[in-house]
Amino acid sequence: MRGEFNFLSIYGDGEIIYIKEKGFRPMPSPEYPPTRTWRTGQLQEGELDSLLEFIKESGFAEMADNYHFPGEPIESNGLSGFRSGDMFYTVAVNYGDLHKKVGASSYLTPDEGMTYPDMPYPMNELHKVLWQIAEYRTGAVAWEYIESSLLWK
């Protein structure tokens, strides 16, 4: 995942908090330390209602709690296996009577950088909608370097 961690929260009043952490790969250094950006925004009541309606109608509540993908098939020198990854994608919904968390992990293959067709419906569609909310409905309010316990040589 290119050494990035993103955390998106959307609250019942439509408030959005989006935290982007990046710079963990390649190995951070004093010249290129990891950073954290805090972004905030607001969904209108109708937008929030539309998002929640999609989640309710999509079958999200009936999904398994976790999906693990085997990875990309590889063959080398007569040996075969799978290239695995360390990407994790989790959607948690705690609203009204819906309390559900669904995760997808391992080698998720991006499609044009915005969607992950490996993920089952509706996770792929939720990823696209939530990514658009995070990127286009929020603005940066704070930025900081992330302290690291790594020792640089």
Short mmCIF file of N, CA and C in Angstrom, two decimals, residues 72-83:
data_model
loop_
_atom_site.label_atom_id
_atom_site.label_comp_id
_atom_site.label_asym_id
_atom_site.label_seq_id
_atom_site.Cartn_x
_atom_site.Cartn_y
_atom_site.Cartn_z
N GLU A 72 -1.55 -12.60 -5.94
CA GLU A 72 -1.34 -12.71 -7.38
C GLU A 72 -0.53 -13.96 -7.67
N PRO A 73 -1.02 -14.84 -8.55
CA PRO A 73 -0.25 -16.06 -8.88
C PRO A 73 1.09 -15.70 -9.52
N ILE A 74 2.14 -16.39 -9.09
CA ILE A 74 3.47 -16.19 -9.67
C ILE A 74 4.12 -17.55 -9.92
N GLU A 75 4.98 -17.59 -10.92
CA GLU A 75 5.76 -18.79 -11.20
C GLU A 75 7.19 -18.36 -11.46
N SER A 76 8.13 -19.10 -10.90
CA SER A 76 9.53 -18.79 -11.08
C SER A 76 10.36 -20.06 -10.91
N ASN A 77 11.20 -20.35 -11.88
CA ASN A 77 12.09 -21.52 -11.83
C ASN A 77 11.33 -22.81 -11.51
N GLY A 78 10.18 -22.97 -12.12
CA GLY A 78 9.40 -24.18 -11.92
C GLY A 78 8.60 -24.22 -10.64
N LEU A 79 8.72 -23.20 -9.82
CA LEU A 79 7.96 -23.14 -8.57
C LEU A 79 6.80 -22.17 -8.77
N SER A 80 5.72 -22.43 -8.07
CA SER A 80 4.59 -21.52 -8.17
C SER A 80 4.07 -21.18 -6.79
N GLY A 81 3.38 -20.09 -6.71
CA GLY A 81 2.82 -19.64 -5.44
C GLY A 81 2.02 -18.38 -5.67
N PHE A 82 1.91 -17.59 -4.62
CA PHE A 82 1.16 -16.35 -4.70
C PHE A 82 1.97 -15.21 -4.10
N ARG A 83 1.93 -14.07 -4.76
CA ARG A 83 2.54 -12.86 -4.21
C ARG A 83 1.50 -12.26 -3.27
#
